[in-house]
PDB file of N, CA and C in Angstrom:
ATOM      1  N   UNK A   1     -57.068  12.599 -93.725  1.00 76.00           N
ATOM      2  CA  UNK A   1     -56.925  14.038 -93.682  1.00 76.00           C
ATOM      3  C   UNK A   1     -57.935  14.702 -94.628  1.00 76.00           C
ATOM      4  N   UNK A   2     -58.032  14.103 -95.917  1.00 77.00           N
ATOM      5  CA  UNK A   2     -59.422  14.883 -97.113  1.00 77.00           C
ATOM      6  C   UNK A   2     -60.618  14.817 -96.282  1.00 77.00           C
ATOM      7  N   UNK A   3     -60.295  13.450 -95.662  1.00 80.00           N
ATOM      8  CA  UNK A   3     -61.961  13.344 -95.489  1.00 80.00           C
ATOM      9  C   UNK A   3     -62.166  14.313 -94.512  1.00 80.00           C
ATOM     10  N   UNK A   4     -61.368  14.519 -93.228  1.00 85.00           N
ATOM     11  CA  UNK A   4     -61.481  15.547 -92.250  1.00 85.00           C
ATOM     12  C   UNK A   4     -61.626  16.743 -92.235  1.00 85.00           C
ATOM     13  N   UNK A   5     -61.030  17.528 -93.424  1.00 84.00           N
ATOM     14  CA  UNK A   5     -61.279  18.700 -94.230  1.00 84.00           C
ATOM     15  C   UNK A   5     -62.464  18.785 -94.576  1.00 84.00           C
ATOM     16  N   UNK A   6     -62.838  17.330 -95.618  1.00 81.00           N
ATOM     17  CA  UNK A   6     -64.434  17.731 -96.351  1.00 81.00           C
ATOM     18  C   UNK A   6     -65.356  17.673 -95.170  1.00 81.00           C
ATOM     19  N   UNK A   7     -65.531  16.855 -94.370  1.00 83.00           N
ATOM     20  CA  UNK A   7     -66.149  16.976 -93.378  1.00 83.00           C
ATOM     21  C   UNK A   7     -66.302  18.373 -92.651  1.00 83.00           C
ATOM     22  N   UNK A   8     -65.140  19.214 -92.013  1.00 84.00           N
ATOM     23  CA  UNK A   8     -65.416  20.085 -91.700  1.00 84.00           C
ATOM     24  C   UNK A   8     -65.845  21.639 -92.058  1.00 84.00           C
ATOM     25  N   UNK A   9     -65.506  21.439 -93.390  1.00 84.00           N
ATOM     26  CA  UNK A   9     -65.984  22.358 -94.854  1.00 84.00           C
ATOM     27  C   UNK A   9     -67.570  22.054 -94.908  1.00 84.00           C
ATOM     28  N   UNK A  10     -67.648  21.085 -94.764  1.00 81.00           N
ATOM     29  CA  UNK A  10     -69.376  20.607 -95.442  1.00 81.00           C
ATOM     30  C   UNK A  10     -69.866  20.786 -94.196  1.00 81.00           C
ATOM     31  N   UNK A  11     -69.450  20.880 -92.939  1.00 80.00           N
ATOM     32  CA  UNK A  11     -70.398  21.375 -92.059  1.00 80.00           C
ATOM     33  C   UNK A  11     -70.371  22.032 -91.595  1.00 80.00           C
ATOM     34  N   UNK A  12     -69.382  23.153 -92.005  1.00 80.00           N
ATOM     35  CA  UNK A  12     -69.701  24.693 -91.936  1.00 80.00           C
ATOM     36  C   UNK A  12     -70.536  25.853 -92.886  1.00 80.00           C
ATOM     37  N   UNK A  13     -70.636  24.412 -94.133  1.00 76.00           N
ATOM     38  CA  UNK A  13     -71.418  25.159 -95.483  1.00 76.00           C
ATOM     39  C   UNK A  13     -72.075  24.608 -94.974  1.00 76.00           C
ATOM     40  N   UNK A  14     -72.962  23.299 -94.366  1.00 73.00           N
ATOM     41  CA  UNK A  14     -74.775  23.114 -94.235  1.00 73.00           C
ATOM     42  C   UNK A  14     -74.960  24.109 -93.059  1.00 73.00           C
ATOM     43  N   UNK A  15     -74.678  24.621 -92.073  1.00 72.00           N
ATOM     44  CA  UNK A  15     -74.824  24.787 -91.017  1.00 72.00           C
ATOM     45  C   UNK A  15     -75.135  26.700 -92.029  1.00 72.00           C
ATOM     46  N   UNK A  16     -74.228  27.177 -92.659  1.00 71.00           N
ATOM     47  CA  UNK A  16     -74.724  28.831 -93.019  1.00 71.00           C
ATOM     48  C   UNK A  16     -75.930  28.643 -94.098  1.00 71.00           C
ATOM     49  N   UNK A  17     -76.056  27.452 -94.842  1.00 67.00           N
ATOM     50  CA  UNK A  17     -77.079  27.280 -95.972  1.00 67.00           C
ATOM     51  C   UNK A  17     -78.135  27.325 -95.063  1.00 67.00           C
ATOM     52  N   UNK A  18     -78.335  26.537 -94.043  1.00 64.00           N
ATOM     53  CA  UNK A  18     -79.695  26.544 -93.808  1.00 64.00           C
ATOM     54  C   UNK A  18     -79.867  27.885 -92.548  1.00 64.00           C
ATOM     55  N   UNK A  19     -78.704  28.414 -92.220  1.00 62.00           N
ATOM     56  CA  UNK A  19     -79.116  29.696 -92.018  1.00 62.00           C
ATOM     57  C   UNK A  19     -80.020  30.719 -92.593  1.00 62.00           C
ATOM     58  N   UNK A  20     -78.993  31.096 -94.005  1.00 61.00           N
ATOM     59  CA  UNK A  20     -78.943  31.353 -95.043  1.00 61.00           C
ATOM     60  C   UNK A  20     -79.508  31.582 -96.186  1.00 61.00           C
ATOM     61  N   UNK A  21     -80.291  30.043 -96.561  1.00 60.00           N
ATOM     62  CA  UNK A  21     -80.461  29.526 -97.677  1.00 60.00           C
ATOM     63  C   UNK A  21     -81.947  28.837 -97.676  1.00 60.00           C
ATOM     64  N   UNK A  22     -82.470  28.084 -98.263  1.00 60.00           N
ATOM     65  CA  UNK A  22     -83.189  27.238 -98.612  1.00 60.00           C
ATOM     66  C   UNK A  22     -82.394  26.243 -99.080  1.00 60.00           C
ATOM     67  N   UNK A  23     -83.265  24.926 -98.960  1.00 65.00           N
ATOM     68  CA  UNK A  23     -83.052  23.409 -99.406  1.00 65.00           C
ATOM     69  C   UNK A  23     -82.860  23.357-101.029  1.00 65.00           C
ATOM     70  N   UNK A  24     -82.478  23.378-101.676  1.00 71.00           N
ATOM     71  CA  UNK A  24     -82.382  23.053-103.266  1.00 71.00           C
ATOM     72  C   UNK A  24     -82.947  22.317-103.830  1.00 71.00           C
ATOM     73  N   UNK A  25     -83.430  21.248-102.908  1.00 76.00           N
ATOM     74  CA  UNK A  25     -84.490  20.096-103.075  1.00 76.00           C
ATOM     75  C   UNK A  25     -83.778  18.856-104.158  1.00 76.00           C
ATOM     76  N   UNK A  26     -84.694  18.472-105.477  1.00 82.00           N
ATOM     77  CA  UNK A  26     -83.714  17.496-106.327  1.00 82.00           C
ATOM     78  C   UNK A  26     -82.743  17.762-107.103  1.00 82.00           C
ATOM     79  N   UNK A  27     -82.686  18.941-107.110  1.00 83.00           N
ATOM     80  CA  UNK A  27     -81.105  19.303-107.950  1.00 83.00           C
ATOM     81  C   UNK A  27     -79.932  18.819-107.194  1.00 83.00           C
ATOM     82  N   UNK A  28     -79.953  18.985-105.942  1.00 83.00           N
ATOM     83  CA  UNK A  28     -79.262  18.869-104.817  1.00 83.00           C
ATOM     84  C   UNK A  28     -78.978  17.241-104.584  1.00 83.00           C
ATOM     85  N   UNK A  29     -80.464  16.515-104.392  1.00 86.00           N
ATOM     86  CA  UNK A  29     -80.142  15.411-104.365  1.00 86.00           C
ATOM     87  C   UNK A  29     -79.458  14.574-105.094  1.00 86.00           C
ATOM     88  N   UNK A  30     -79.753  14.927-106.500  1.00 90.00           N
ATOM     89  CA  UNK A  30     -79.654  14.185-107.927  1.00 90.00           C
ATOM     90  C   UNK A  30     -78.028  14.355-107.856  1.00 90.00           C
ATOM     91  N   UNK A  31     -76.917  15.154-107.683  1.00 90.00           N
ATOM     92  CA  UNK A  31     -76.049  15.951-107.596  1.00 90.00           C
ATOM     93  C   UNK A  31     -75.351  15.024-106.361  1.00 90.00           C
ATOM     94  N   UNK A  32     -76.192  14.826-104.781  1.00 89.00           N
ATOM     95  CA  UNK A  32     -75.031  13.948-104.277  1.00 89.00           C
ATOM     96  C   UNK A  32     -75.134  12.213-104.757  1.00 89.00           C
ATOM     97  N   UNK A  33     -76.457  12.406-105.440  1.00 93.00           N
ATOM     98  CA  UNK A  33     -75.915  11.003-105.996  1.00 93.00           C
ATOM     99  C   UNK A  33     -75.474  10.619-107.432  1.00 93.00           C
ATOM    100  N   UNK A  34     -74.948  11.151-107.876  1.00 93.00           N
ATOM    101  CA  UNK A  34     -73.801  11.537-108.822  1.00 93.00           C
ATOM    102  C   UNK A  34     -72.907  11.481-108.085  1.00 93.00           C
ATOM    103  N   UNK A  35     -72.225  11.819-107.302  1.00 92.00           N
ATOM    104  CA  UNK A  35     -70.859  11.855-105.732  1.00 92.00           C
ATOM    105  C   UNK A  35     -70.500  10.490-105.612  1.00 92.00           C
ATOM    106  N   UNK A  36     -71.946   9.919-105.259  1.00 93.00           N
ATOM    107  CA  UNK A  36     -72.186   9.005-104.616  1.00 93.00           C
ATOM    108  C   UNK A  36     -71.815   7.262-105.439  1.00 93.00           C
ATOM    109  N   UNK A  37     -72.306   7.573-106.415  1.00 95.00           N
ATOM    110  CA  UNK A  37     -72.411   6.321-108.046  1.00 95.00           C
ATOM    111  C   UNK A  37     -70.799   6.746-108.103  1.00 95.00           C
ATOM    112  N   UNK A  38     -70.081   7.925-108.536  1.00 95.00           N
ATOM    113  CA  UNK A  38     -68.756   7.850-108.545  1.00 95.00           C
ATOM    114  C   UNK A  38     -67.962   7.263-107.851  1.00 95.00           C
ATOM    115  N   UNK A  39     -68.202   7.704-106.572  1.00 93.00           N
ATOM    116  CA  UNK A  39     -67.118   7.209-105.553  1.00 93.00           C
ATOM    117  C   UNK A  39     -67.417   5.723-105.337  1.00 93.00           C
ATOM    118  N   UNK A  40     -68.302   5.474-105.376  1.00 95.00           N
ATOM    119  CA  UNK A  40     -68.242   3.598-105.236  1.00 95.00           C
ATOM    120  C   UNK A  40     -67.737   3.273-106.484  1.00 95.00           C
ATOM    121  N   UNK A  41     -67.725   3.835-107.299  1.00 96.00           N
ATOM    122  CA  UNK A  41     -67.209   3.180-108.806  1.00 96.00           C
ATOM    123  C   UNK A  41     -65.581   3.473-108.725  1.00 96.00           C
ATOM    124  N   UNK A  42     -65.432   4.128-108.203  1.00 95.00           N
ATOM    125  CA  UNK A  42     -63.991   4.698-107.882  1.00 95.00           C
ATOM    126  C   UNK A  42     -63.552   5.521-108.469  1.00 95.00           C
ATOM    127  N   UNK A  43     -64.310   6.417-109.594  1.00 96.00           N
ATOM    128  CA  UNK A  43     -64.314   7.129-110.582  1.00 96.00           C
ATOM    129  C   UNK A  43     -63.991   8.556-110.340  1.00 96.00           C
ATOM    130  N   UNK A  44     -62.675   8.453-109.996  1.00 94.00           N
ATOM    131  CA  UNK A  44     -61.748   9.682-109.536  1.00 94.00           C
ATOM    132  C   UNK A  44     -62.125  10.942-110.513  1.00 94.00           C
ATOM    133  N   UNK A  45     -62.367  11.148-111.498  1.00 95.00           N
ATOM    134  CA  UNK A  45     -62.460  11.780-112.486  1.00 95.00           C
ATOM    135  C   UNK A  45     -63.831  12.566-112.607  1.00 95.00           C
ATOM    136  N   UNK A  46     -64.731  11.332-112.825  1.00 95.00           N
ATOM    137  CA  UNK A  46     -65.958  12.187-112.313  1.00 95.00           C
ATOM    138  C   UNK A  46     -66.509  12.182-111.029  1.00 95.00           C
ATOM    139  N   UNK A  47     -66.193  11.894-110.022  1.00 93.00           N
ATOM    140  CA  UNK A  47     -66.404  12.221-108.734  1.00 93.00           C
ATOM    141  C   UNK A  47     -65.611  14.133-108.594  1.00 93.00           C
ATOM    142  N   UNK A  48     -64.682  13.962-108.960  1.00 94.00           N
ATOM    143  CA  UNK A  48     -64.110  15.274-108.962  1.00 94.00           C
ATOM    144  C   UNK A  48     -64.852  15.969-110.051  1.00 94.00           C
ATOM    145  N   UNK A  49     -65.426  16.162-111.004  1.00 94.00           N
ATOM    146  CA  UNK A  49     -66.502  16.837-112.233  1.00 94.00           C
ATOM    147  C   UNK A  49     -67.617  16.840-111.396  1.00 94.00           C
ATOM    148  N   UNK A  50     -68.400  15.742-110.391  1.00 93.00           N
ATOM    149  CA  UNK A  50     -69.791  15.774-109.858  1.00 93.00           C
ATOM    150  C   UNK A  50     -69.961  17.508-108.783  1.00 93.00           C
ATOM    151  N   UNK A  51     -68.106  17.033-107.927  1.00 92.00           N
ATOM    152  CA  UNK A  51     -67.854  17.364-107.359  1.00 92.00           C
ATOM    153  C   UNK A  51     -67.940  19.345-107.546  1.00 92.00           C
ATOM    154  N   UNK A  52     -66.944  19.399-108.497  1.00 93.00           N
ATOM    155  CA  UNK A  52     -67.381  20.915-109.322  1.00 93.00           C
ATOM    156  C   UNK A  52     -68.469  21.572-109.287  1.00 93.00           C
ATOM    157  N   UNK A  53     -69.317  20.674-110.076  1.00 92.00           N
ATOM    158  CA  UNK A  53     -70.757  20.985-110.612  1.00 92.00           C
ATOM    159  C   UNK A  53     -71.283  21.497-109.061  1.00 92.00           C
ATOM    160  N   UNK A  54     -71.222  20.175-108.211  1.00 88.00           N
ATOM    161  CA  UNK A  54     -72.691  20.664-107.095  1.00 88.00           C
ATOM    162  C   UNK A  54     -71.869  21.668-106.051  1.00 88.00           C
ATOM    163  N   UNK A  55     -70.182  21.956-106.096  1.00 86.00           N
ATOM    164  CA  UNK A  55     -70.145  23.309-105.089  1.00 86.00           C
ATOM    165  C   UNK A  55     -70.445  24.656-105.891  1.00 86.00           C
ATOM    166  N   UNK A  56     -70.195  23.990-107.297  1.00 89.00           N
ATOM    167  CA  UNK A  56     -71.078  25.793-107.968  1.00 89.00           C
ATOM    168  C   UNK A  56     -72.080  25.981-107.919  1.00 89.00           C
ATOM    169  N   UNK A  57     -72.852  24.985-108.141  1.00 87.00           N
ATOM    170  CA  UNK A  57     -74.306  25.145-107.741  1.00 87.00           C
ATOM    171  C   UNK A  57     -74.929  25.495-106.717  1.00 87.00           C
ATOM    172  N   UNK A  58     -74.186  25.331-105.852  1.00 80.00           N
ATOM    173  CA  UNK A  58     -74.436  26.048-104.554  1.00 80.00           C
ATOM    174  C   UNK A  58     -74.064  27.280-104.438  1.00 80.00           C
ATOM    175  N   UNK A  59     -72.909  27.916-105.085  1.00 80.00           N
ATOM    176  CA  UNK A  59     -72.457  28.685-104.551  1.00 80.00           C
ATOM    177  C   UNK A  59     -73.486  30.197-105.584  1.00 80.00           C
ATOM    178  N   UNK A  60     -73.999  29.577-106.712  1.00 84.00           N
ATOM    179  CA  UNK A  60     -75.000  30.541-107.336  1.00 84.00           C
ATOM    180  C   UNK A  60     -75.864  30.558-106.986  1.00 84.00           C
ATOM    181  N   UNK A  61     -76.355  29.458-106.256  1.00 79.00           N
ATOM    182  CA  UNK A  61     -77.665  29.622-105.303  1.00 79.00           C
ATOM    183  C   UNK A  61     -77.086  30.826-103.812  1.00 79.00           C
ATOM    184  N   UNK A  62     -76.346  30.776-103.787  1.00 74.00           N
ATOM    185  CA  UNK A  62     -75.965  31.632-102.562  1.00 74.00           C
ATOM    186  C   UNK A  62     -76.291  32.813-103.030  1.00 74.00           C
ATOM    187  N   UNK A  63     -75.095  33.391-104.458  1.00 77.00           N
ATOM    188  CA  UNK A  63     -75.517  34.373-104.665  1.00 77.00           C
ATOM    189  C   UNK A  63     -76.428  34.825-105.255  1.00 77.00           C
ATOM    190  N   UNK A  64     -77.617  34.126-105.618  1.00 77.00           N
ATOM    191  CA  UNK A  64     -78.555  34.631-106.412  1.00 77.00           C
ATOM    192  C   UNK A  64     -79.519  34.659-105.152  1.00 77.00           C
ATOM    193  N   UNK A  65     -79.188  34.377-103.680  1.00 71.00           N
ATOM    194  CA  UNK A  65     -80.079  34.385-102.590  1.00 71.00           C
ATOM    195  C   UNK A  65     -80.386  35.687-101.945  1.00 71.00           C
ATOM    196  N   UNK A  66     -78.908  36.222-102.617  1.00 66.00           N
ATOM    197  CA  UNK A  66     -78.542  37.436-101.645  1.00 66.00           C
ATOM    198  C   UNK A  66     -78.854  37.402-100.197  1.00 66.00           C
ATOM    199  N   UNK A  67     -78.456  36.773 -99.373  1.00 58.00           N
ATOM    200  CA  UNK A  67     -79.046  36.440 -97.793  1.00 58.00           C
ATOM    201  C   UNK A  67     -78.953  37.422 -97.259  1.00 58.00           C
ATOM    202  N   UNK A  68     -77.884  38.569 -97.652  1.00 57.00           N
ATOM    203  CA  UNK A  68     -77.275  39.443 -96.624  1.00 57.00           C
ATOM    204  C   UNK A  68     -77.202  40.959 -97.694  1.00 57.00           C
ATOM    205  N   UNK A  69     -77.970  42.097 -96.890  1.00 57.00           N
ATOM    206  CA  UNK A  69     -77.794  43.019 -97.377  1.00 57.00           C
ATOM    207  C   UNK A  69     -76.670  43.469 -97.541  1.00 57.00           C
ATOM    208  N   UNK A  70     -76.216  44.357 -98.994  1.00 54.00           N
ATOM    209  CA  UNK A  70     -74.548  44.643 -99.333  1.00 54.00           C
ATOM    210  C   UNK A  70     -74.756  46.236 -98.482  1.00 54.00           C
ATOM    211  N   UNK A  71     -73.973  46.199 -97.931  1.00 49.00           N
ATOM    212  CA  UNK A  71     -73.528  47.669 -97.026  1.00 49.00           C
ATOM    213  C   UNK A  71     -73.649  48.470 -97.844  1.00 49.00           C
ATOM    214  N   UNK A  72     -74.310  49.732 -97.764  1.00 48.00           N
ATOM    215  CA  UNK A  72     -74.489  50.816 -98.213  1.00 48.00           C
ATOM    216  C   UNK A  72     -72.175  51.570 -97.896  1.00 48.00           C
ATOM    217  N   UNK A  73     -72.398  52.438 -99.160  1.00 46.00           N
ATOM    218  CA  UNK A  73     -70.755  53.075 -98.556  1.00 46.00           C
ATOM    219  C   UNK A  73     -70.721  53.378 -97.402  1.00 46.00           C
ATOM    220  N   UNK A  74     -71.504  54.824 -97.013  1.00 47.00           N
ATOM    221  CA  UNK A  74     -71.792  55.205 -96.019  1.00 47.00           C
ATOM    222  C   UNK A  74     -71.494  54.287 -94.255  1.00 47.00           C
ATOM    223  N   UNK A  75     -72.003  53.049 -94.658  1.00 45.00           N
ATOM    224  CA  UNK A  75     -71.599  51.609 -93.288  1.00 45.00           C
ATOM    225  C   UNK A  75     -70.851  51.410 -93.712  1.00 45.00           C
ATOM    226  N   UNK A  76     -69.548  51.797 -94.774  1.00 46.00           N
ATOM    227  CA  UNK A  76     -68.305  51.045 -94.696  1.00 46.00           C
ATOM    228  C   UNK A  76     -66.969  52.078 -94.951  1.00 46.00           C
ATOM    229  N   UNK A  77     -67.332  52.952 -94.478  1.00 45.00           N
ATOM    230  CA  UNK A  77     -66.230  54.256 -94.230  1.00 45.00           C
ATOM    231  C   UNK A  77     -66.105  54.328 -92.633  1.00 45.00           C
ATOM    232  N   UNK A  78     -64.581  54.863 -93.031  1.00 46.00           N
ATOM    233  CA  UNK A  78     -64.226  54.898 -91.591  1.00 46.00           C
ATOM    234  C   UNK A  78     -64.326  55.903 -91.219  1.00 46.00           C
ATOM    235  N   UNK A  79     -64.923  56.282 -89.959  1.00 45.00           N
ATOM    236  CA  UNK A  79     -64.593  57.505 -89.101  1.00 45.00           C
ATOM    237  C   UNK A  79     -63.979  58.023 -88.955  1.00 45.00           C
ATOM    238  N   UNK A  80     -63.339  59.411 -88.843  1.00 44.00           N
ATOM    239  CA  UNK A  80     -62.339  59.898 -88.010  1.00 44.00           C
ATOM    240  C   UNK A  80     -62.655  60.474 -86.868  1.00 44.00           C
TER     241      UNK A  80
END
């Protein structure tokens, strides 16, 4: 069931990043293999810390991407 979740989480986040986003390049990499050295080690602890680190890291890369213009008020009032 986790894995089916992360799976479908992680490929709804690669699929808007590279909409979105740019590649992160070795931060990114370095980051799933940290994931990667954990989880074969079985290292519940820092697999979950690797884990932290690289969805924030993403997620400040998002917002420091700004992909998407913020609506002026004006586009976000309602009509009467």
């Amino acid at each position: 069931l986790l894995m089916e979740l992360h799976s479908s989480i992680f490929s709804r986040y690669v699929r808007y990043q590279m909409l979105a986003l740019t590649f992160r390049g070795k931060p990114q990499a370095d980051e799933h293999h940290q994931l990667l050295r954990a989880a074969l080690n079985r290292d519940v602890v820092g697999a979950q810390a690797a884990l932290r680190r690289h969805v924030a890291a993403g997620v400040e890369e998002c917002i420091a991407a700004k992909p998407f213009p913020i609506a002026s008020s004006s586009h976000t009032r309602r009509r009467n």
